[in-house]
Short mmCIF file of C-alpha atoms in Angstrom, two decimals:
data_model
loop_
_atom_site.label_atom_id
_atom_site.label_comp_id
_atom_site.label_asym_id
_atom_site.label_seq_id
_atom_site.Cartn_x
_atom_site.Cartn_y
_atom_site.Cartn_z
CA MET A 1 11.42 -32.05 -13.10
CA PRO A 2 8.21 -31.43 -11.11
CA PRO A 3 7.74 -27.83 -9.89
CA ASN A 4 8.09 -28.80 -6.24
CA GLN A 5 11.46 -30.42 -6.89
CA GLN A 6 12.57 -27.41 -8.93
CA THR A 7 11.65 -25.09 -6.09
CA SER A 8 13.48 -27.30 -3.62
CA LYS A 9 16.60 -27.12 -5.76
CA LEU A 10 16.37 -23.34 -5.91
CA PHE A 11 16.26 -23.03 -2.15
CA GLN A 12 19.12 -25.50 -1.72
CA LEU A 13 21.18 -23.31 -4.04
CA LEU A 14 20.25 -20.24 -2.08
CA VAL A 15 21.18 -21.83 1.24
CA HIS A 16 24.45 -23.40 0.11
CA ARG A 17 25.34 -20.80 -2.54
CA ASN A 18 26.61 -23.45 -4.95
CA PHE A 19 25.46 -21.74 -8.13
CA CYS A 20 27.20 -23.54 -10.98
CA GLN A 21 24.73 -23.57 -13.87
CA THR A 22 24.54 -20.83 -16.47
CA VAL A 23 21.06 -20.49 -17.91
CA SER A 24 19.52 -17.47 -19.66
CA LEU A 25 15.99 -17.10 -18.32
CA SER A 26 15.48 -13.35 -18.41
CA PRO A 27 12.46 -12.52 -20.61
CA LYS A 28 13.08 -10.17 -23.51
CA SER A 29 10.49 -7.75 -22.24
CA LEU A 30 12.47 -7.30 -19.05
CA LYS A 31 16.22 -6.94 -19.30
CA LEU A 32 17.38 -7.25 -15.75
CA PRO A 33 20.98 -6.04 -15.56
CA LEU A 34 22.70 -5.05 -12.43
CA SER A 35 23.96 -1.60 -13.16
CA PRO A 36 27.72 -1.51 -13.88
CA SER A 37 28.12 1.00 -11.08
CA SER A 38 26.42 -1.20 -8.49
CA PRO A 39 28.47 -2.02 -5.41
CA PRO A 40 29.61 -5.63 -5.03
CA SER A 41 27.22 -7.89 -3.13
CA PRO A 42 28.06 -10.86 -0.93
CA GLU A 43 26.68 -13.61 -3.17
CA SER A 44 28.98 -16.35 -4.35
CA PRO A 45 30.85 -15.51 -7.58
CA ASP A 46 29.32 -18.47 -9.44
CA LEU A 47 25.84 -17.01 -9.92
CA PRO A 48 23.93 -17.84 -13.13
CA ALA A 49 24.60 -15.62 -16.11
CA TRP A 50 20.90 -15.01 -16.63
CA LEU A 51 21.02 -12.57 -13.73
CA VAL A 52 23.06 -10.21 -15.88
CA ASP A 53 22.03 -8.80 -19.25
CA LYS A 54 25.26 -7.89 -20.97
CA GLU A 55 23.44 -6.47 -23.98
CA ASN A 56 22.42 -3.43 -21.98
CA PRO A 57 24.76 -0.48 -22.64
CA ASP A 58 26.28 1.54 -19.88
CA PHE A 59 24.84 4.99 -19.45
CA THR A 60 26.41 8.16 -18.22
CA GLU A 61 25.22 9.33 -14.81
CA LYS A 62 23.91 12.88 -15.06
CA ASN A 63 22.09 15.14 -12.67
CA ASP A 64 20.28 17.38 -15.16
CA ASP A 65 16.51 17.68 -14.79
CA ASP A 66 15.64 16.32 -18.24
CA PHE A 67 17.86 13.25 -18.16
CA VAL A 68 16.13 9.93 -18.91
CA ILE A 69 17.93 6.61 -19.14
CA PRO A 70 18.34 5.94 -22.90
CA SER A 71 16.81 2.46 -22.84
CA LEU A 72 13.65 3.90 -21.25
CA ALA A 73 13.47 7.20 -23.12
CA ASP A 74 10.87 6.02 -25.65
CA TRP A 75 8.58 4.68 -22.92
CA VAL A 76 8.74 7.91 -20.96
CA GLN A 77 8.45 10.13 -24.04
CA ASN A 78 5.45 8.21 -25.38
CA HIS A 79 3.52 9.24 -22.32
CA ASN A 80 3.65 12.84 -23.61
CA LEU A 81 4.72 14.98 -20.72
CA GLY A 82 4.33 18.20 -22.66
CA ASN A 83 2.08 20.39 -20.52
CA SER A 84 2.39 23.65 -18.68
CA ASN A 85 1.63 22.48 -15.16
CA PRO A 86 4.80 22.14 -13.03
CA VAL A 87 3.30 18.93 -11.70
CA ALA A 88 1.93 17.39 -14.89
CA ASN A 89 -1.84 17.31 -15.01
CA ARG A 90 -2.36 14.06 -16.82
CA LEU A 91 -0.92 11.07 -18.63
CA LEU A 92 -1.55 10.31 -22.27
CA PHE A 93 -1.50 6.65 -23.12
CA GLU A 94 -4.05 7.45 -25.86
CA PRO A 95 -4.02 10.33 -28.37
CA ALA A 96 -7.37 11.80 -27.28
CA ILE A 97 -8.20 13.09 -23.83
CA SER A 98 -10.61 10.71 -22.16
CA ASP A 99 -13.73 11.74 -20.27
CA ILE A 100 -12.10 10.92 -16.94
CA ASP A 101 -9.12 13.15 -17.78
CA LYS A 102 -11.38 16.02 -18.85
CA LEU A 103 -13.37 15.85 -15.63
CA SER A 104 -10.18 15.46 -13.60
CA GLN A 105 -8.73 18.62 -15.12
CA ILE A 106 -11.88 20.53 -14.21
CA LEU A 107 -11.80 19.22 -10.64
CA ARG A 108 -8.15 20.18 -10.22
CA LYS A 109 -8.67 23.62 -11.74
CA HIS A 110 -11.72 24.55 -9.65
CA GLN A 111 -10.90 23.32 -6.16
CA SER A 112 -12.13 26.31 -4.18
CA SER A 113 -15.84 25.44 -3.93
CA MET A 114 -18.70 23.41 -5.33
CA ASP A 115 -20.25 26.55 -6.84
CA SER A 116 -17.16 27.21 -8.97
CA LEU A 117 -17.38 23.67 -10.36
CA ILE A 118 -21.02 23.52 -11.42
CA GLU A 119 -20.79 25.59 -14.60
CA PRO A 120 -17.64 23.97 -16.05
CA LEU A 121 -18.87 20.48 -15.18
CA ASN A 122 -22.30 21.07 -16.69
CA GLY A 123 -20.74 22.65 -19.76
CA CYS A 124 -18.13 19.97 -20.44
CA GLY A 125 -20.53 17.87 -22.54
CA ILE A 126 -19.88 14.69 -20.56
CA ASP A 127 -22.70 12.55 -19.20
CA ALA A 128 -22.16 10.90 -15.83
CA THR A 129 -22.04 7.10 -15.82
CA ASN A 130 -21.50 4.69 -12.94
CA ASP A 131 -18.17 3.49 -14.37
CA LEU A 132 -16.93 7.04 -14.93
CA ILE A 133 -17.77 8.11 -11.37
CA LEU A 134 -16.20 4.92 -10.01
CA GLN A 135 -12.92 5.71 -11.77
CA LEU A 136 -12.98 9.31 -10.54
CA LEU A 137 -13.60 8.24 -6.94
CA LYS A 138 -10.61 5.91 -7.20
CA ARG A 139 -8.46 8.65 -8.73
CA PHE A 140 -9.41 11.15 -6.02
CA ASN A 141 -9.45 8.65 -3.18
CA ASN A 142 -7.14 10.85 -1.10
CA ASP A 143 -8.75 14.12 -2.18
CA TRP A 144 -12.10 13.89 -0.41
CA ALA A 145 -13.29 17.36 -1.46
CA SER A 146 -12.90 16.69 -5.20
CA ALA A 147 -14.37 13.21 -4.82
CA PHE A 148 -17.38 14.55 -2.94
CA ARG A 149 -17.93 17.39 -5.40
CA VAL A 150 -17.99 15.14 -8.46
CA PHE A 151 -20.17 12.67 -6.56
CA THR A 152 -22.63 15.48 -5.76
CA TRP A 153 -22.55 16.84 -9.31
CA ALA A 154 -23.29 13.43 -10.84
CA LYS A 155 -26.10 12.80 -8.36
CA ASN A 156 -27.91 15.89 -9.64
CA GLN A 157 -27.67 14.93 -13.32
CA THR A 158 -30.96 14.10 -15.04
CA GLY A 159 -31.38 10.37 -15.59
CA TYR A 160 -28.36 9.40 -13.51
CA VAL A 161 -28.52 7.35 -10.29
CA HIS A 162 -25.59 6.35 -8.07
CA THR A 163 -25.29 2.65 -7.29
CA PRO A 164 -25.07 1.45 -3.66
CA GLU A 165 -21.41 0.58 -4.35
CA LEU A 166 -20.61 4.21 -5.23
CA TYR A 167 -22.32 5.44 -2.07
CA ASP A 168 -20.28 2.94 -0.04
CA ILE A 169 -17.02 4.16 -1.63
CA MET A 170 -17.91 7.79 -0.92
CA VAL A 171 -18.80 6.92 2.70
CA ASP A 172 -15.40 5.27 3.04
CA ILE A 173 -13.51 8.23 1.52
CA LEU A 174 -15.23 10.65 3.91
CA GLY A 175 -14.60 8.36 6.86
CA LYS A 176 -10.94 7.96 6.00
CA ARG A 177 -10.49 11.74 6.06
CA GLN A 178 -12.53 11.95 9.29
CA GLU A 179 -15.26 14.05 7.68
CA PHE A 180 -17.76 12.29 9.91
CA SER A 181 -20.53 14.89 9.70
CA LEU A 182 -20.68 14.57 5.91
CA MET A 183 -20.30 10.80 6.19
CA TRP A 184 -23.37 10.55 8.42
CA ASP A 185 -25.34 12.88 6.13
CA LEU A 186 -24.60 10.48 3.30
CA VAL A 187 -25.62 7.45 5.39
CA GLU A 188 -28.90 9.14 6.27
CA GLU A 189 -29.42 9.86 2.58
CA MET A 190 -28.81 6.19 1.79
CA ALA A 191 -31.32 5.20 4.46
CA LYS A 192 -34.02 6.98 2.45
CA LEU A 193 -33.13 4.94 -0.65
CA LYS A 194 -34.55 1.44 -0.44
CA GLY A 195 -31.91 -1.27 -0.21
CA TYR A 196 -28.89 1.05 -0.32
CA ILE A 197 -27.55 0.50 3.19
CA SER A 198 -25.98 -2.92 3.70
CA SER A 199 -23.57 -4.63 6.05
CA VAL A 200 -20.79 -3.36 3.74
CA THR A 201 -21.83 0.24 4.42
CA MET A 202 -21.92 -0.14 8.17
CA THR A 203 -18.67 -2.10 8.20
CA LYS A 204 -16.95 0.86 6.54
CA VAL A 205 -18.51 3.22 9.08
CA MET A 206 -17.42 1.14 12.09
CA ARG A 207 -13.89 0.64 10.75
CA ARG A 208 -13.35 4.32 9.99
CA LEU A 209 -14.64 5.37 13.41
CA ALA A 210 -12.35 2.85 15.09
CA ALA A 211 -9.39 4.01 12.98
CA ALA A 212 -10.02 7.55 14.21
CA GLY A 213 -9.96 6.37 17.84
CA LYS A 214 -13.73 6.85 18.20
CA TYR A 215 -14.15 3.42 19.76
CA GLU A 216 -17.35 4.11 21.68
CA ASP A 217 -18.94 5.64 18.57
CA ALA A 218 -18.09 2.50 16.59
CA ILE A 219 -19.68 0.34 19.30
CA GLU A 220 -22.79 2.54 19.31
CA VAL A 221 -23.11 2.00 15.55
CA PHE A 222 -23.14 -1.75 16.16
CA ARG A 223 -25.76 -1.41 18.87
CA GLY A 224 -27.99 0.52 16.46
CA LEU A 225 -27.45 -1.57 13.32
CA GLU A 226 -31.03 -2.78 13.15
CA LYS A 227 -32.43 0.73 12.70
CA PHE A 228 -30.51 0.78 9.40
CA GLY A 229 -31.96 -2.58 8.40
CA VAL A 230 -28.71 -4.46 9.05
CA SER A 231 -28.66 -7.59 11.20
CA LYS A 232 -26.78 -7.46 14.49
CA ASP A 233 -25.36 -10.93 13.99
CA LEU A 234 -22.11 -12.82 14.54
CA VAL A 235 -20.52 -11.52 11.31
CA ALA A 236 -21.19 -7.92 12.36
CA LEU A 237 -19.92 -8.59 15.90
CA ASN A 238 -16.68 -10.11 14.63
CA THR A 239 -16.27 -7.21 12.21
CA LEU A 240 -16.56 -4.70 15.04
CA MET A 241 -14.18 -6.64 17.27
CA ASP A 242 -11.68 -6.91 14.43
CA ALA A 243 -11.87 -3.15 13.76
CA LEU A 244 -11.27 -2.37 17.43
CA ALA A 245 -8.47 -4.92 17.87
CA LYS A 246 -6.62 -3.77 14.74
CA GLU A 247 -6.90 -0.13 15.76
CA ARG A 248 -5.03 -0.43 19.05
CA SER A 249 -7.97 -1.13 21.36
CA VAL A 250 -8.23 -4.83 22.05
CA GLU A 251 -9.68 -3.86 25.45
CA HIS A 252 -12.74 -2.40 23.73
CA ALA A 253 -12.95 -5.54 21.60
CA MET A 254 -12.98 -7.66 24.76
CA ASN A 255 -15.67 -5.43 26.31
CA VAL A 256 -17.85 -5.92 23.23
CA PHE A 257 -17.20 -9.66 23.36
CA MET A 258 -18.30 -9.82 26.99
CA GLU A 259 -21.36 -7.62 26.38
CA PHE A 260 -22.78 -9.62 23.50
CA LYS A 261 -21.51 -13.21 23.92
CA ASP A 262 -24.65 -14.28 25.78
CA CYS A 263 -27.02 -13.06 23.05
CA ILE A 264 -24.83 -13.74 20.01
CA SER A 265 -23.10 -17.12 19.86
CA VAL A 266 -19.40 -16.49 19.34
CA ASN A 267 -17.18 -18.78 17.27
CA LEU A 268 -13.49 -19.65 16.86
CA HIS A 269 -12.96 -16.56 14.71
CA SER A 270 -14.13 -14.36 17.60
CA PHE A 271 -11.38 -15.77 19.83
CA ASN A 272 -8.80 -15.50 17.05
CA ILE A 273 -9.58 -11.80 16.73
CA LEU A 274 -8.90 -11.33 20.43
CA MET A 275 -5.72 -13.40 20.15
CA HIS A 276 -4.49 -11.21 17.31
CA GLY A 277 -5.37 -8.03 19.19
CA TYR A 278 -3.54 -9.05 22.37
CA CYS A 279 -0.51 -10.28 20.43
CA LYS A 280 -0.37 -7.08 18.40
CA ALA A 281 -0.44 -5.10 21.65
CA GLY A 282 2.38 -7.26 23.06
CA LYS A 283 0.13 -8.66 25.81
CA LEU A 284 1.15 -12.28 25.56
CA ASP A 285 -0.21 -13.35 28.94
CA GLU A 286 -3.69 -12.15 27.95
CA ALA A 287 -3.27 -13.90 24.59
CA LYS A 288 -2.46 -17.21 26.30
CA ASN A 289 -5.42 -16.75 28.64
CA THR A 290 -7.59 -16.30 25.56
CA MET A 291 -6.39 -19.67 24.28
CA VAL A 292 -7.48 -21.21 27.58
CA GLU A 293 -10.89 -19.56 27.23
CA MET A 294 -11.16 -20.95 23.71
CA GLU A 295 -10.89 -24.48 25.03
CA LYS A 296 -13.40 -23.77 27.80
CA HIS A 297 -15.90 -22.75 25.12
CA GLY A 298 -15.23 -25.95 23.19
CA PHE A 299 -12.89 -24.55 20.55
CA GLN A 300 -9.47 -26.04 19.87
CA PRO A 301 -6.78 -23.38 19.23
CA GLY A 302 -5.74 -23.70 15.60
CA VAL A 303 -3.08 -22.46 13.23
CA VAL A 304 -4.37 -18.86 13.31
CA ALA A 305 -4.03 -18.58 17.09
CA TYR A 306 -0.59 -20.20 17.17
CA THR A 307 0.59 -18.02 14.27
CA CYS A 308 -0.42 -14.92 16.25
CA LEU A 309 1.79 -16.09 19.12
CA ILE A 310 4.64 -16.93 16.77
CA GLU A 311 4.47 -13.50 15.18
CA SER A 312 4.71 -11.86 18.60
CA TYR A 313 7.76 -13.95 19.52
CA CYS A 314 9.32 -13.10 16.14
CA LYS A 315 8.92 -9.38 16.74
CA LEU A 316 10.74 -9.86 20.06
CA LYS A 317 13.42 -11.89 18.23
CA ASP A 318 12.60 -14.68 20.65
CA PHE A 319 13.19 -17.52 18.20
CA ARG A 320 13.61 -20.05 21.01
CA ASN A 321 9.94 -19.63 21.85
CA VAL A 322 9.09 -19.70 18.15
CA ASP A 323 10.63 -23.18 17.95
CA ALA A 324 8.90 -24.20 21.19
CA THR A 325 5.54 -23.09 19.78
CA LEU A 326 6.14 -25.04 16.57
CA GLU A 327 6.90 -28.12 18.67
CA GLU A 328 3.71 -27.62 20.68
CA MET A 329 1.75 -27.37 17.42
CA GLU A 330 3.28 -30.62 16.22
CA VAL A 331 2.35 -32.39 19.46
CA LYS A 332 -1.25 -31.17 19.14
CA GLY A 333 -1.48 -32.13 15.47
CA CYS A 334 -1.77 -28.52 14.30
CA LYS A 335 0.19 -27.99 11.10
CA PRO A 336 1.71 -24.56 10.42
CA SER A 337 0.52 -22.78 7.28
CA VAL A 338 2.47 -21.02 4.55
CA ILE A 339 1.62 -17.78 6.38
CA THR A 340 3.22 -19.14 9.56
CA TYR A 341 6.43 -20.00 7.75
CA THR A 342 6.45 -16.71 5.84
CA ILE A 343 6.30 -14.77 9.12
CA ILE A 344 9.14 -16.82 10.62
CA MET A 345 11.33 -16.51 7.53
CA HIS A 346 10.68 -12.78 7.22
CA ASN A 347 11.61 -12.06 10.82
CA LEU A 348 14.69 -14.29 10.75
CA GLY A 349 15.80 -12.31 7.70
CA LYS A 350 15.19 -9.00 9.45
CA ALA A 351 17.28 -10.33 12.36
CA LYS A 352 20.06 -10.99 9.80
CA GLN A 353 19.87 -14.76 10.30
CA ILE A 354 19.75 -15.30 6.54
CA ASN A 355 20.71 -18.97 6.33
CA GLU A 356 18.23 -19.86 9.05
CA ALA A 357 15.58 -17.91 7.16
CA LEU A 358 16.29 -19.81 3.95
CA GLU A 359 16.15 -23.14 5.78
CA VAL A 360 12.54 -22.41 6.76
CA TYR A 361 11.61 -23.64 3.28
CA GLU A 362 12.87 -27.12 4.13
CA LYS A 363 10.51 -27.19 7.12
CA MET A 364 7.70 -26.12 4.83
CA LYS A 365 8.49 -28.89 2.39
CA ARG A 366 8.35 -31.52 5.14
CA ASN A 367 4.79 -30.37 5.85
CA GLY A 368 3.84 -30.67 2.20
CA LEU A 369 3.52 -26.91 1.61
CA VAL A 370 4.73 -24.94 -1.41
CA PRO A 371 5.61 -21.23 -1.50
CA ASP A 372 2.98 -18.71 -2.56
CA ALA A 373 3.44 -15.15 -3.83
CA ALA A 374 3.66 -13.72 -0.30
CA PHE A 375 6.41 -16.20 0.63
CA TYR A 376 8.41 -15.33 -2.49
CA SER A 377 7.94 -11.60 -1.84
CA SER A 378 9.25 -11.98 1.70
CA LEU A 379 12.22 -13.99 0.46
CA ILE A 380 13.01 -11.31 -2.10
CA PHE A 381 12.83 -8.69 0.64
CA ILE A 382 15.26 -10.41 3.00
CA LEU A 383 17.72 -11.30 0.24
CA SER A 384 17.72 -7.71 -0.98
CA LYS A 385 18.03 -6.36 2.55
CA SER A 386 21.11 -8.50 3.09
CA GLY A 387 22.72 -7.26 -0.12
CA ARG A 388 22.14 -10.45 -2.11
CA ILE A 389 20.58 -8.62 -5.04
CA LYS A 390 21.40 -11.22 -7.67
CA ASP A 391 19.77 -13.91 -5.56
CA ALA A 392 16.65 -11.75 -5.27
CA TRP A 393 16.47 -11.51 -9.07
CA ASN A 394 16.94 -15.28 -9.18
CA VAL A 395 13.88 -15.80 -6.99
CA PHE A 396 11.85 -13.21 -8.90
CA ILE A 397 12.49 -15.00 -12.20
CA ASP A 398 11.90 -18.43 -10.65
CA MET A 399 8.36 -17.50 -9.62
CA GLU A 400 7.25 -17.58 -13.24
CA LYS A 401 8.88 -20.99 -13.73
CA GLN A 402 6.96 -22.34 -10.73
CA GLY A 403 3.66 -21.01 -12.03
CA VAL A 404 3.30 -18.51 -9.14
CA ASP A 405 1.86 -15.21 -10.32
CA ARG A 406 3.76 -12.17 -9.17
CA ASP A 407 1.47 -9.80 -7.31
CA VAL A 408 1.87 -6.11 -6.49
CA LEU A 409 3.72 -6.97 -3.25
CA THR A 410 6.29 -8.95 -5.24
CA TYR A 411 6.90 -6.09 -7.63
CA ASN A 412 7.00 -3.58 -4.77
CA SER A 413 9.70 -5.66 -3.05
CA MET A 414 11.78 -5.71 -6.21
CA VAL A 415 11.27 -2.01 -6.99
CA SER A 416 12.21 -1.06 -3.44
CA SER A 417 15.30 -3.26 -3.63
CA ALA A 418 16.40 -1.75 -6.94
CA CYS A 419 15.91 1.80 -5.64
CA THR A 420 17.70 1.09 -2.36
CA HIS A 421 20.71 -0.13 -4.32
CA LYS A 422 20.48 2.81 -6.76
CA GLN A 423 19.54 0.62 -9.73
CA GLU A 424 17.39 3.25 -11.37
CA GLU A 425 17.07 1.48 -14.70
CA ASN A 426 16.00 -1.82 -13.19
CA ALA A 427 13.42 -0.11 -10.98
CA LEU A 428 11.79 1.65 -13.92
CA LYS A 429 11.88 -1.49 -16.04
CA LEU A 430 10.00 -3.29 -13.29
CA LEU A 431 7.31 -0.61 -13.40
CA ARG A 432 7.10 -1.06 -17.15
CA LEU A 433 6.85 -4.83 -16.70
CA MET A 434 3.95 -4.34 -14.29
CA GLU A 435 2.25 -2.37 -17.06
CA GLU A 436 2.89 -5.16 -19.56
CA LYS A 437 1.66 -7.85 -17.17
CA GLU A 438 -1.38 -5.75 -16.18
CA CYS A 439 -0.41 -5.78 -12.51
CA LYS A 440 -1.84 -2.57 -11.11
CA PRO A 441 0.66 -0.58 -9.02
CA ASN A 442 -0.29 1.04 -5.72
CA VAL A 443 1.06 4.01 -3.81
CA GLU A 444 3.76 1.83 -2.20
CA THR A 445 5.10 0.99 -5.68
CA TYR A 446 5.93 4.60 -6.44
CA GLY A 447 7.39 5.76 -3.11
CA PRO A 448 10.94 4.38 -3.60
CA LEU A 449 10.98 5.53 -7.24
CA LEU A 450 9.95 9.06 -6.33
CA LYS A 451 12.52 9.17 -3.53
CA LEU A 452 15.28 8.07 -5.91
CA CYS A 453 14.24 10.65 -8.52
CA CYS A 454 14.39 13.40 -5.91
CA LYS A 455 17.82 12.28 -4.79
CA ARG A 456 19.17 12.11 -8.37
CA LYS A 457 17.28 15.22 -9.53
CA ARG A 458 15.50 13.29 -12.28
CA ILE A 459 12.71 15.86 -12.56
CA LYS A 460 11.39 14.74 -15.95
CA VAL A 461 11.12 11.16 -14.73
CA LEU A 462 9.58 12.33 -11.46
CA LYS A 463 6.82 14.18 -13.36
CA PHE A 464 6.33 11.09 -15.48
CA LEU A 465 5.89 8.97 -12.34
CA VAL A 466 3.39 11.41 -10.83
CA ASP A 467 1.41 11.25 -14.06
CA HIS A 468 1.73 7.47 -14.14
CA MET A 469 0.12 7.37 -10.71
CA TYR A 470 -2.61 9.70 -11.89
CA LYS A 471 -3.39 7.62 -14.98
CA ASN A 472 -3.51 4.43 -12.93
CA ASN A 473 -5.93 6.06 -10.45
CA VAL A 474 -3.37 5.84 -7.66
CA SER A 475 -4.24 8.77 -5.43
CA ILE A 476 -1.25 10.52 -3.84
CA ASP A 477 -1.55 10.36 -0.06
CA LEU A 478 -0.14 12.67 2.59
CA GLY A 479 2.91 10.46 3.19
CA THR A 480 3.86 10.64 -0.49
CA TYR A 481 3.51 14.44 -0.51
CA ALA A 482 5.78 14.54 2.55
CA LEU A 483 8.33 12.35 0.76
CA LEU A 484 8.28 14.61 -2.30
CA VAL A 485 8.60 17.87 -0.37
CA ARG A 486 11.43 16.53 1.78
CA GLY A 487 13.29 14.95 -1.14
CA LEU A 488 12.98 17.99 -3.39
CA CYS A 489 14.11 20.34 -0.62
CA ASN A 490 17.17 18.19 -0.02
CA SER A 491 17.94 18.30 -3.76
CA GLY A 492 17.53 22.06 -4.01
CA LYS A 493 14.30 21.91 -6.06
CA ILE A 494 12.49 24.29 -3.73
CA GLU A 495 9.92 25.68 -6.17
CA LEU A 496 8.71 22.21 -7.11
CA ALA A 497 8.61 21.27 -3.42
CA CYS A 498 6.34 24.28 -2.86
CA SER A 499 4.09 23.12 -5.72
CA PHE A 500 3.57 19.73 -4.09
CA PHE A 501 3.04 21.32 -0.67
CA GLU A 502 0.38 23.63 -2.11
CA GLU A 503 -1.23 20.74 -3.99
CA ALA A 504 -1.57 18.78 -0.74
CA ILE A 505 -3.25 21.76 0.91
CA SER A 506 -5.55 22.24 -2.10
CA LYS A 507 -6.76 18.68 -1.41
CA ASP A 508 -7.58 19.69 2.16
CA MET A 509 -4.63 17.75 3.56
CA LEU A 510 -2.78 19.28 6.48
CA PRO A 511 0.94 18.55 5.98
CA TYR A 512 2.95 17.09 8.84
CA ASP A 513 4.73 19.61 11.05
CA SER A 514 8.07 18.07 10.03
CA THR A 515 7.28 18.57 6.32
CA TYR A 516 6.32 22.20 6.90
CA LYS A 517 9.48 22.84 8.94
CA ILE A 518 11.75 21.37 6.24
CA LEU A 519 10.15 23.49 3.53
CA VAL A 520 10.22 26.75 5.51
CA GLU A 521 13.87 26.21 6.44
CA ALA A 522 14.73 25.57 2.77
CA LEU A 523 12.90 28.70 1.67
CA GLU A 524 14.63 30.77 4.33
CA LYS A 525 18.04 29.37 3.45
CA ASN A 526 17.52 30.20 -0.23
CA ASN A 527 16.22 33.73 0.48
CA MET A 528 12.77 32.98 -0.99
CA ALA A 529 10.94 35.28 1.40
CA GLU A 530 7.82 35.80 -0.71
CA SER A 531 7.26 32.06 -1.14
CA MET A 532 7.94 31.47 2.54
CA VAL A 533 5.25 33.97 3.58
CA LYS A 534 2.78 32.31 1.19
CA ILE A 535 3.50 28.83 2.61
CA GLN A 536 3.20 30.10 6.18
CA LYS A 537 -0.17 31.71 5.45
CA LEU A 538 -1.47 28.53 3.81
CA MET A 539 -0.37 26.47 6.79
CA VAL A 540 -2.03 28.81 9.29
CA GLN A 541 -5.29 28.69 7.33
CA MET A 542 -5.21 24.90 7.19
CA MET A 543 -4.46 24.54 10.90
CA LYS A 544 -7.55 26.62 11.67
CA GLN A 545 -9.69 24.34 9.51
CA GLN A 546 -8.73 20.87 10.68
CA LYS A 547 -6.58 18.59 12.79
CA PRO A 548 -3.52 16.92 11.28
CA MET A 549 -3.92 13.51 9.68
CA PRO A 550 -2.47 10.67 11.77
CA CYS A 551 1.03 9.62 10.77
#
């Protein structure tokens, strides 16, 4: 049977719930049982047997810190968690400590100043290389001080030269943490190095300024691009407009459009950026006026513009206007894309109109479109959200049959679903499968797993996950630290919560007020006065140094 017909059959089964075949499709590397203790879900009782792996033994639920699910014990243990740090310092996939781990340990141990780092870094016997510094910048992406210190150390090594790419990454890290003075110092340094500043550099600068609400500064950067040897052309203009529109200031994007449209010829993409900005801001009248302006400038509104409108109607749960827009597209000969249908299906699912969401596929098929990874991921999300966990596994397995590669979003959807429904074993097996399939996890992969570990007091597994992030160069962000502190406080693991709170501060991150309040209340409730005073002093010092990161 051709793949398209197979996919069609799958969606028919999902819509009508007439599962009658029993086929074992679950790969040996991933045993996908639904935990015996899982609550019943509203799928039909005739689901395929391959959704359940009966070979998997039941396990006893325990709440002790060292408990690891038996079927995953070897995997966790092989990562060698034996170290003295309460939040494990590193992962060991290999028997010897790698250069990146050695340097990382030094950076974590000497976080007070650059001066304290120089001697141990120079004495570690490791020569800086471009690849090594690249990996370290990725690992410390959310720890700007450590990233900047190792960047500075490497720059001063004899015979070593940073590439333009490494400078661009460092500029972006500084901009993300709103260290704009240091960011500009680095840009000025790049300006003295022939050929180092490019459109990529200035794009990062404009986007980070816009993200920080410094809209006028971002516009000034565009106005002065040529002094950095970068062309002030249509690509740069659209980049600036996009940065402004995405960062809650479509009005500034329109002002830029009006200022430069007479000297830089705009294109359809320019109008689409404005459309997206107005729709994101919920200003549908302005969005429709933009479509009129498109036509006045000789551009026919296409699928991108209509999809922006459809997404806005979906967010309002105004599916009548969604259908009306689809009809208008059909009249004008503008075919919806897979993205259009994915947005509609996703929002129908969120509105708990599950059958209508599943029927979106039939509309796709009539337009000759086939699902991509994003479509499958959205389908998995809405099925899981509605409690149809077995159907979500069905879709996950079917992706491989259809030749659609699972991406990180797909895995994240499945991991989140498993954690939400307390299927700890399945969630961890999915992480292991990502490792086997060489699909790199991101910070969103780990959030649900960490939350579940906190709730179930799986401290050994939690440390394993933190190390797994570290080894995969997934830098813990402020939101993840907040999740850990809150979850550990709720589970009575106050000392470990303090460790994560202090680690966030050591990375020059100012914790959210809500995180600080939860921790102080937990310390007070447990009569940990000395620790409470320490946390309060750290917080006061940090508040004097910087503003809180945006939520």
